[in-house]
């Protein structure tokens, strides 16, 4: 995937929904696997997250 900027709104929403389902299932199986907020924010600030892994803006 090149970028979320080139996706249609429907494709972007589908990707976010798939990611939410996947993350929810992961947390149901192993709740302690979460990542500290500091780590997530640092990764996002440095651009090291793939577009599919980036949290959806509210």
Tab-separated table of C-alpha atoms in Angstrom:
chain	number	residue	atom	x	y	z
A	1	UNK	CA	0.000	0.000	0.000
A	2	UNK	CA	1.458	3.332	-1.011
A	3	UNK	CA	-0.290	5.757	1.283
A	4	UNK	CA	-3.598	6.446	2.945
A	5	UNK	CA	-3.659	9.670	0.913
A	6	UNK	CA	-4.356	7.765	-2.321
A	7	UNK	CA	-7.147	5.575	-0.939
A	8	UNK	CA	-10.811	6.316	-1.367
A	9	UNK	CA	-12.754	7.163	1.789
A	10	UNK	CA	-14.446	3.741	1.640
A	11	UNK	CA	-11.100	1.920	1.336
A	12	UNK	CA	-9.638	3.929	4.202
A	13	UNK	CA	-12.642	3.180	6.432
A	14	UNK	CA	-12.439	-0.527	5.534
A	15	UNK	CA	-8.736	-0.621	6.506
A	16	UNK	CA	-9.396	1.107	9.820
A	17	UNK	CA	-12.274	-1.263	10.593
A	18	UNK	CA	-10.129	-4.311	9.765
A	19	UNK	CA	-7.334	-2.983	11.969
A	20	UNK	CA	-9.739	-2.350	14.864
A	21	UNK	CA	-11.133	-5.882	14.629
A	22	UNK	CA	-7.610	-7.346	14.482
A	23	UNK	CA	-6.398	-5.289	17.456
A	24	UNK	CA	-9.513	-6.116	19.450
A	25	UNK	CA	-9.012	-9.829	18.818
A	26	UNK	CA	-5.342	-9.568	19.846
A	27	UNK	CA	-6.302	-7.851	23.101
A	28	UNK	CA	-8.986	-10.460	23.803
A	29	UNK	CA	-6.397	-13.240	23.472
A	30	UNK	CA	-3.526	-11.535	25.309
A	31	UNK	CA	-4.555	-8.314	27.108
A	32	UNK	CA	-1.055	-7.465	28.450
A	33	UNK	CA	0.356	-7.146	24.908
A	34	UNK	CA	-0.528	-3.478	24.799
A	35	UNK	CA	2.159	-0.906	24.092
A	36	UNK	CA	2.912	1.997	26.428
A	37	UNK	CA	1.533	5.289	25.108
A	38	UNK	CA	5.029	6.824	25.147
A	39	UNK	CA	6.295	4.147	22.745
A	40	UNK	CA	3.341	4.545	20.407
A	41	UNK	CA	3.619	8.321	20.359
A	42	UNK	CA	7.380	8.199	19.725
A	43	UNK	CA	6.909	5.711	16.872
A	44	UNK	CA	4.219	7.862	15.294
A	45	UNK	CA	6.269	11.053	15.698
A	46	UNK	CA	9.207	9.425	13.929
A	47	UNK	CA	7.058	7.985	11.143
A	48	UNK	CA	7.970	4.384	11.913
A	49	UNK	CA	4.397	3.096	11.798
A	50	UNK	CA	2.996	1.793	8.546
A	51	UNK	CA	-0.179	3.502	7.288
A	52	UNK	CA	-2.261	0.438	8.150
A	53	UNK	CA	-0.948	0.501	11.721
A	54	UNK	CA	-1.534	4.179	12.363
A	55	UNK	CA	-4.427	5.032	14.666
A	56	UNK	CA	-7.395	6.623	12.951
A	57	UNK	CA	-7.665	10.362	13.581
A	58	UNK	CA	-10.795	11.315	15.466
